[in-house]
PDB file of C-alpha atoms in Angstrom:
ATOM      1  CA  ARG J  29      48.370 132.015-134.840  1.00 50.00           C
ATOM      2  CA  ALA J  30      48.687 130.018-138.056  1.00 53.00           C
ATOM      3  CA  ILE J  31      46.174 127.261-138.723  1.00 55.00           C
ATOM      4  CA  GLY J  32      47.525 123.914-137.671  1.00 54.00           C
ATOM      5  CA  SER J  33      50.445 125.477-135.774  1.00 57.00           C
ATOM      6  CA  SER J  34      50.893 124.439-132.188  1.00 61.00           C
ATOM      7  CA  VAL J  35      53.609 127.015-131.413  1.00 57.00           C
ATOM      8  CA  GLU J  36      52.731 130.488-130.246  1.00 70.00           C
ATOM      9  CA  PRO J  37      54.620 133.400-131.939  1.00 67.00           C
ATOM     10  CA  ASN J  38      55.878 134.570-128.537  1.00 73.00           C
ATOM     11  CA  SER J  39      57.332 131.101-127.935  1.00 76.00           C
ATOM     12  CA  LEU J  40      59.247 131.283-131.242  1.00 69.00           C
ATOM     13  CA  ALA J  41      60.668 134.672-130.307  1.00 72.00           C
ATOM     14  CA  THR J  42      61.664 133.370-126.871  1.00 75.00           C
ATOM     15  CA  MET J  43      63.394 130.310-128.390  1.00 71.00           C
ATOM     16  CA  ALA J  44      65.178 132.467-130.990  1.00 73.00           C
ATOM     17  CA  TYR J  45      66.358 134.933-128.334  1.00 71.00           C
ATOM     18  CA  SER J  46      67.490 132.105-126.084  1.00 73.00           C
ATOM     19  CA  GLY J  47      69.483 130.534-128.935  1.00 74.00           C
ATOM     20  CA  LEU J  48      71.043 133.880-129.874  1.00 69.00           C
ATOM     21  CA  GLN J  49      71.974 134.570-126.239  1.00 68.00           C
ATOM     22  CA  SER J  50      73.657 131.154-126.001  1.00 73.00           C
ATOM     23  CA  VAL J  51      75.711 131.892-129.126  1.00 73.00           C
ATOM     24  CA  LEU J  52      76.709 135.341-127.810  1.00 68.00           C
ATOM     25  CA  ASP J  53      77.679 133.897-124.413  1.00 68.00           C
ATOM     26  CA  ALA J  54      79.797 131.195-126.081  1.00 73.00           C
ATOM     27  CA  ARG J  55      81.473 133.823-128.267  1.00 71.00           C
ATOM     28  CA  ALA J  56      82.282 136.005-125.227  1.00 66.00           C
ATOM     29  CA  ARG J  57      83.799 133.013-123.382  1.00 70.00           C
ATOM     30  CA  THR J  58      85.848 132.100-126.456  1.00 68.00           C
ATOM     31  CA  GLU J  59      87.158 135.661-126.820  1.00 74.00           C
ATOM     32  CA  GLN J  60      88.030 135.842-123.119  1.00 72.00           C
ATOM     33  CA  HIS J  61      89.848 132.500-123.328  1.00 70.00           C
ATOM     34  CA  ALA J  62      91.713 133.642-126.470  1.00 75.00           C
ATOM     35  CA  GLN J  63      92.816 136.852-124.715  1.00 80.00           C
ATOM     36  CA  GLN J  64      93.994 134.864-121.698  1.00 79.00           C
ATOM     37  CA  LEU J  65      95.970 132.477-123.928  1.00 84.00           C
ATOM     38  CA  ALA J  66      97.541 135.417-125.800  1.00 89.00           C
ATOM     39  CA  ALA J  67      98.597 136.977-122.476  1.00 89.00           C
ATOM     40  CA  LEU J  68     100.002 133.597-121.371  1.00 92.00           C
ATOM     41  CA  GLN J  69     102.016 133.312-124.592  1.00 92.00           C
ATOM     42  CA  THR J  70     103.345 136.839-124.074  1.00 93.00           C
ATOM     43  CA  ALA J  71     104.362 136.036-120.490  1.00 94.00           C
ATOM     44  CA  PHE J  72     106.237 132.900-121.566  1.00 94.00           C
ATOM     45  CA  PHE J  73     107.817 134.850-124.449  1.00 94.00           C
ATOM     46  CA  TRP J  74     109.326 137.373-121.999  1.00 94.00           C
ATOM     47  CA  LEU J  75     110.391 134.687-119.542  1.00 95.00           C
ATOM     48  CA  GLY J  76     112.029 132.691-122.334  1.00 94.00           C
ATOM     49  CA  LYS J  77     113.697 135.730-123.876  1.00 94.00           C
ATOM     50  CA  ASP J  78     115.231 136.750-120.559  1.00 95.00           C
ATOM     51  CA  ILE J  79     116.215 133.273-119.305  1.00 95.00           C
ATOM     52  CA  GLU J  80     117.636 132.109-122.647  1.00 94.00           C
ATOM     53  CA  GLN J  81     119.907 135.182-122.784  1.00 93.00           C
ATOM     54  CA  ALA J  82     121.017 135.023-119.142  1.00 93.00           C
ATOM     55  CA  VAL J  83     124.644 135.939-118.520  1.00 92.00           C
ATOM     56  CA  PRO J  84     126.890 135.275-115.506  1.00 92.00           C
ATOM     57  CA  ARG J  85     127.105 138.933-114.477  1.00 90.00           C
ATOM     58  CA  SER J  86     126.405 139.692-110.825  1.00 91.00           C
ATOM     59  CA  VAL J  87     125.199 143.170-109.808  1.00 91.00           C
ATOM     60  CA  ARG J  88     125.356 145.455-106.787  1.00 91.00           C
ATOM     61  CA  ASP J  89     122.234 146.426-104.884  1.00 87.00           C
ATOM     62  CA  PRO J  90     121.638 149.998-103.634  1.00 87.00           C
ATOM     63  CA  TYR J  91     123.619 149.160-100.452  1.00 87.00           C
ATOM     64  CA  GLY J  92     126.704 147.999-102.361  1.00 87.00           C
ATOM     65  CA  GLN J  93     126.087 144.300-101.668  1.00 89.00           C
ATOM     66  CA  THR J  94     126.765 141.795-104.447  1.00 90.00           C
ATOM     67  CA  VAL J  95     123.675 140.064-105.869  1.00 87.00           C
ATOM     68  CA  LYS J  96     124.344 136.839-107.771  1.00 90.00           C
ATOM     69  CA  ALA J  97     123.977 136.678-111.565  1.00 90.00           C
ATOM     70  CA  LEU J  98     120.911 134.442-111.272  1.00 91.00           C
ATOM     71  CA  LEU J  99     119.114 134.391-107.955  1.00 89.00           C
ATOM     72  CA  ALA J 100     115.950 132.483-107.159  1.00 87.00           C
ATOM     73  CA  GLU J 101     114.183 131.778-103.890  1.00 76.00           C
ATOM     74  CA  GLN J 102     110.508 130.941-103.380  1.00 67.00           C
ATOM     75  CA  THR J 103     110.403 133.106-100.257  1.00 64.00           C
ATOM     76  CA  ALA J 104     111.941 136.207-101.864  1.00 69.00           C
ATOM     77  CA  GLU J 105     109.964 139.222-103.068  1.00 78.00           C
ATOM     78  CA  TYR J 106     110.573 138.011-106.619  1.00 84.00           C
ATOM     79  CA  ASN J 107     110.845 134.338-107.566  1.00 89.00           C
ATOM     80  CA  LEU J 108     113.588 134.959-110.098  1.00 92.00           C
ATOM     81  CA  GLU J 109     116.131 137.720-110.647  1.00 92.00           C
ATOM     82  CA  LEU J 110     118.785 137.606-113.362  1.00 93.00           C
ATOM     83  CA  THR J 111     120.991 139.564-115.720  1.00 92.00           C
ATOM     84  CA  HIS J 112     120.480 138.994-119.438  1.00 92.00           C
ATOM     85  CA  ALA J 113     122.059 140.161-122.684  1.00 90.00           C
ATOM     86  CA  GLY J 114     120.290 141.374-125.797  1.00 76.00           C
ATOM     87  CA  TRP J 115     118.802 144.611-124.458  1.00 70.00           C
ATOM     88  CA  SER J 116     118.953 146.735-127.580  1.00 68.00           C
ATOM     89  CA  ASN J 117     119.631 150.454-127.319  1.00 66.00           C
ATOM     90  CA  PRO J 118     117.822 152.443-130.029  1.00 61.00           C
ATOM     91  CA  PHE J 119     119.792 155.548-129.016  1.00 62.00           C
ATOM     92  CA  ALA J 120     123.281 154.022-129.145  1.00 57.00           C
ATOM     93  CA  THR J 121     124.530 156.575-131.678  1.00 61.00           C
ATOM     94  CA  GLU J 122     123.361 159.486-129.567  1.00 60.00           C
ATOM     95  CA  LYS J 123     124.582 160.534-126.129  1.00 62.00           C
ATOM     96  CA  ARG J 124     122.341 158.021-124.336  1.00 61.00           C
ATOM     97  CA  GLN J 125     124.870 155.261-123.888  1.00 64.00           C
ATOM     98  CA  ARG J 126     123.890 152.354-121.659  1.00 64.00           C
ATOM     99  CA  SER J 127     124.676 148.694-121.220  1.00 72.00           C
ATOM    100  CA  LEU J 128     123.255 146.039-123.507  1.00 80.00           C
ATOM    101  CA  LEU J 129     122.773 143.958-120.343  1.00 89.00           C
ATOM    102  CA  GLN J 130     119.619 144.296-118.271  1.00 90.00           C
ATOM    103  CA  ARG J 131     118.636 143.173-114.780  1.00 93.00           C
ATOM    104  CA  VAL J 132     115.111 141.736-114.513  1.00 94.00           C
ATOM    105  CA  ALA J 133     112.986 140.082-111.841  1.00 94.00           C
ATOM    106  CA  TYR J 134     109.772 138.030-111.968  1.00 95.00           C
ATOM    107  CA  GLY J 135     107.232 137.418-109.242  1.00 93.00           C
ATOM    108  CA  VAL J 136     103.528 136.995-108.479  1.00 94.00           C
ATOM    109  CA  HIS J 137     101.797 139.661-106.388  1.00 93.00           C
ATOM    110  CA  GLU J 138      98.027 139.911-105.910  1.00 94.00           C
ATOM    111  CA  LYS J 139      97.473 137.211-108.589  1.00 95.00           C
ATOM    112  CA  LYS J 140      99.505 139.162-111.163  1.00 95.00           C
ATOM    113  CA  LEU J 141     102.707 137.963-112.824  1.00 95.00           C
ATOM    114  CA  LEU J 142     105.051 140.938-112.733  1.00 95.00           C
ATOM    115  CA  ARG J 143     108.243 141.667-114.673  1.00 95.00           C
ATOM    116  CA  LYS J 144     110.462 144.269-113.071  1.00 94.00           C
ATOM    117  CA  TYR J 145     113.569 145.768-114.630  1.00 92.00           C
ATOM    118  CA  TRP J 146     116.194 148.382-113.937  1.00 89.00           C
ATOM    119  CA  PHE J 147     118.152 150.664-116.273  1.00 81.00           C
ATOM    120  CA  ASP J 148     121.231 150.346-114.075  1.00 83.00           C
ATOM    121  CA  LEU J 149     122.906 147.016-113.449  1.00 87.00           C
ATOM    122  CA  ASP J 150     124.716 148.248-110.342  1.00 88.00           C
ATOM    123  CA  ARG J 151     121.982 150.182-108.631  1.00 85.00           C
ATOM    124  CA  GLU J 152     122.065 153.241-106.453  1.00 85.00           C
ATOM    125  CA  TYR J 153     119.385 154.192-103.940  1.00 82.00           C
ATOM    126  CA  ASN J 154     117.612 156.363-106.542  1.00 83.00           C
ATOM    127  CA  SER J 155     117.892 153.987-109.529  1.00 81.00           C
ATOM    128  CA  ALA J 156     114.710 153.921-111.586  1.00 83.00           C
ATOM    129  CA  THR J 157     112.683 150.703-111.599  1.00 86.00           C
ATOM    130  CA  PHE J 158     109.951 149.705-114.007  1.00 90.00           C
ATOM    131  CA  GLU J 159     107.284 147.068-113.465  1.00 93.00           C
ATOM    132  CA  THR J 160     104.925 145.501-115.995  1.00 93.00           C
ATOM    133  CA  VAL J 161     101.949 143.195-115.428  1.00 94.00           C
ATOM    134  CA  LEU J 162     102.414 140.278-117.834  1.00 94.00           C
ATOM    135  CA  LEU J 163      99.491 138.091-116.784  1.00 94.00           C
ATOM    136  CA  GLU J 164      96.536 138.241-114.400  1.00 93.00           C
ATOM    137  CA  GLY J 165      94.781 135.405-112.589  1.00 93.00           C
ATOM    138  CA  VAL J 166      98.052 133.730-111.573  1.00 95.00           C
ATOM    139  CA  ASN J 167      97.735 131.741-108.355  1.00 95.00           C
ATOM    140  CA  THR J 168     101.332 130.555-108.058  1.00 93.00           C
ATOM    141  CA  MET J 169     104.663 130.606-109.841  1.00 94.00           C
ATOM    142  CA  GLU J 170     107.002 127.715-109.127  1.00 93.00           C
ATOM    143  CA  MET J 171     110.499 127.263-110.479  1.00 92.00           C
ATOM    144  CA  ARG J 172     113.067 124.486-110.650  1.00 93.00           C
ATOM    145  CA  TYR J 173     116.647 124.561-111.901  1.00 94.00           C
ATOM    146  CA  VAL J 174     118.844 121.933-113.538  1.00 93.00           C
ATOM    147  CA  ASP J 175     122.394 121.912-112.136  1.00 91.00           C
ATOM    148  CA  LYS J 176     125.604 120.699-113.817  1.00 90.00           C
ATOM    149  CA  ASN J 177     124.913 117.161-112.522  1.00 90.00           C
ATOM    150  CA  LEU J 178     121.492 117.209-114.228  1.00 92.00           C
ATOM    151  CA  GLN J 179     119.749 117.272-110.848  1.00 92.00           C
ATOM    152  CA  TRP J 180     116.697 119.411-110.087  1.00 94.00           C
ATOM    153  CA  GLN J 181     117.150 122.205-107.549  1.00 92.00           C
ATOM    154  CA  THR J 182     114.367 124.279-105.977  1.00 90.00           C
ATOM    155  CA  GLN J 183     116.478 127.390-105.436  1.00 89.00           C
ATOM    156  CA  TRP J 184     119.413 128.982-107.189  1.00 92.00           C
ATOM    157  CA  PRO J 185     122.229 128.859-106.477  1.00 89.00           C
ATOM    158  CA  PRO J 186     121.952 125.612-104.521  1.00 88.00           C
ATOM    159  CA  LEU J 187     123.070 125.899-100.897  1.00 83.00           C
ATOM    160  CA  SER J 188     125.992 123.492-101.228  1.00 79.00           C
ATOM    161  CA  SER J 189     127.273 124.672-104.596  1.00 80.00           C
ATOM    162  CA  ASN J 190     129.326 127.442-106.125  1.00 83.00           C
ATOM    163  CA  GLU J 191     127.642 127.131-109.537  1.00 84.00           C
ATOM    164  CA  VAL J 192     126.875 130.481-111.112  1.00 86.00           C
ATOM    165  CA  MET J 193     124.314 129.500-113.737  1.00 92.00           C
ATOM    166  CA  PRO J 194     121.929 126.533-114.077  1.00 93.00           C
ATOM    167  CA  LEU J 195     121.668 124.569-117.316  1.00 94.00           C
ATOM    168  CA  ALA J 196     117.902 125.085-117.545  1.00 94.00           C
ATOM    169  CA  VAL J 197     115.000 126.732-115.716  1.00 95.00           C
ATOM    170  CA  GLU J 198     111.495 125.271-115.467  1.00 96.00           C
ATOM    171  CA  VAL J 199     108.712 127.800-114.861  1.00 95.00           C
ATOM    172  CA  SER J 200     105.272 126.540-113.735  1.00 95.00           C
ATOM    173  CA  LEU J 201     102.297 128.881-113.541  1.00 95.00           C
ATOM    174  CA  ASP J 202      98.963 127.953-111.951  1.00 95.00           C
ATOM    175  CA  ILE J 203      96.364 130.103-113.729  1.00 94.00           C
ATOM    176  CA  ASP J 204      92.660 130.625-113.052  1.00 91.00           C
ATOM    177  CA  GLY J 205      90.539 128.770-115.608  1.00 86.00           C
ATOM    178  CA  ILE J 206      93.525 126.994-117.174  1.00 88.00           C
ATOM    179  CA  GLY J 207      95.368 125.163-114.409  1.00 92.00           C
ATOM    180  CA  LYS J 208      99.089 124.485-114.169  1.00 95.00           C
ATOM    181  CA  ILE J 209     101.293 125.074-117.211  1.00 94.00           C
ATOM    182  CA  ALA J 210     105.044 124.489-117.221  1.00 95.00           C
ATOM    183  CA  ARG J 211     107.768 125.499-119.669  1.00 95.00           C
ATOM    184  CA  LEU J 212     111.448 124.544-119.655  1.00 95.00           C
ATOM    185  CA  PHE J 213     113.988 127.145-120.839  1.00 96.00           C
ATOM    186  CA  ARG J 214     117.607 126.422-121.659  1.00 94.00           C
ATOM    187  CA  VAL J 215     120.197 128.752-120.127  1.00 93.00           C
ATOM    188  CA  PRO J 216     123.257 129.579-122.230  1.00 86.00           C
ATOM    189  CA  GLU J 217     126.324 127.822-120.937  1.00 68.00           C
ATOM    190  CA  ALA J 218     128.378 130.034-118.653  1.00 48.00           C
ATOM    191  CA  PRO J 219     132.116 130.283-119.367  1.00 43.00           C
ATOM    192  CA  LEU J 220     134.312 128.277-117.012  1.00 38.00           C
TER     193      LEU J 220
END
């Protein structure tokens, strides 16, 4: 112990370690938050990309039943299902021809935001499906739709309407550690 010093060397080491541990803990929390925000941005990117390229093309399910171009019900397996344009085909010059339209669906299962898509628009019983986890820690996904009268609807299509496409879709996600975040996406105008 140094003369005139009232601090033990072990106390200095303990204080230094405690300070370092606090910095490391703060850094870990910051990195975790940054990763969560990056995943959130990616999720909204995919939602926006699909919604903002939605097209009024209905599809057939594996049983031959018509499924509307944009279908959304809170009680369904997926909150939102739609057909969108802009699905590029890197093999278009080869023998792997396919549509540039894609059918996608979004929903929350076991606190995970899922994006599901199919290669075939009009599906058969053995059509391949693909599912991707976009975001974890999602408590709820709520959606609202703006109709041609600029009124909010909670499902699409509205029960008393023959509208094919909404003007806009609002997506709200309630996420652990962040809370509720909402984004509004414009839908391309459907031809009359």
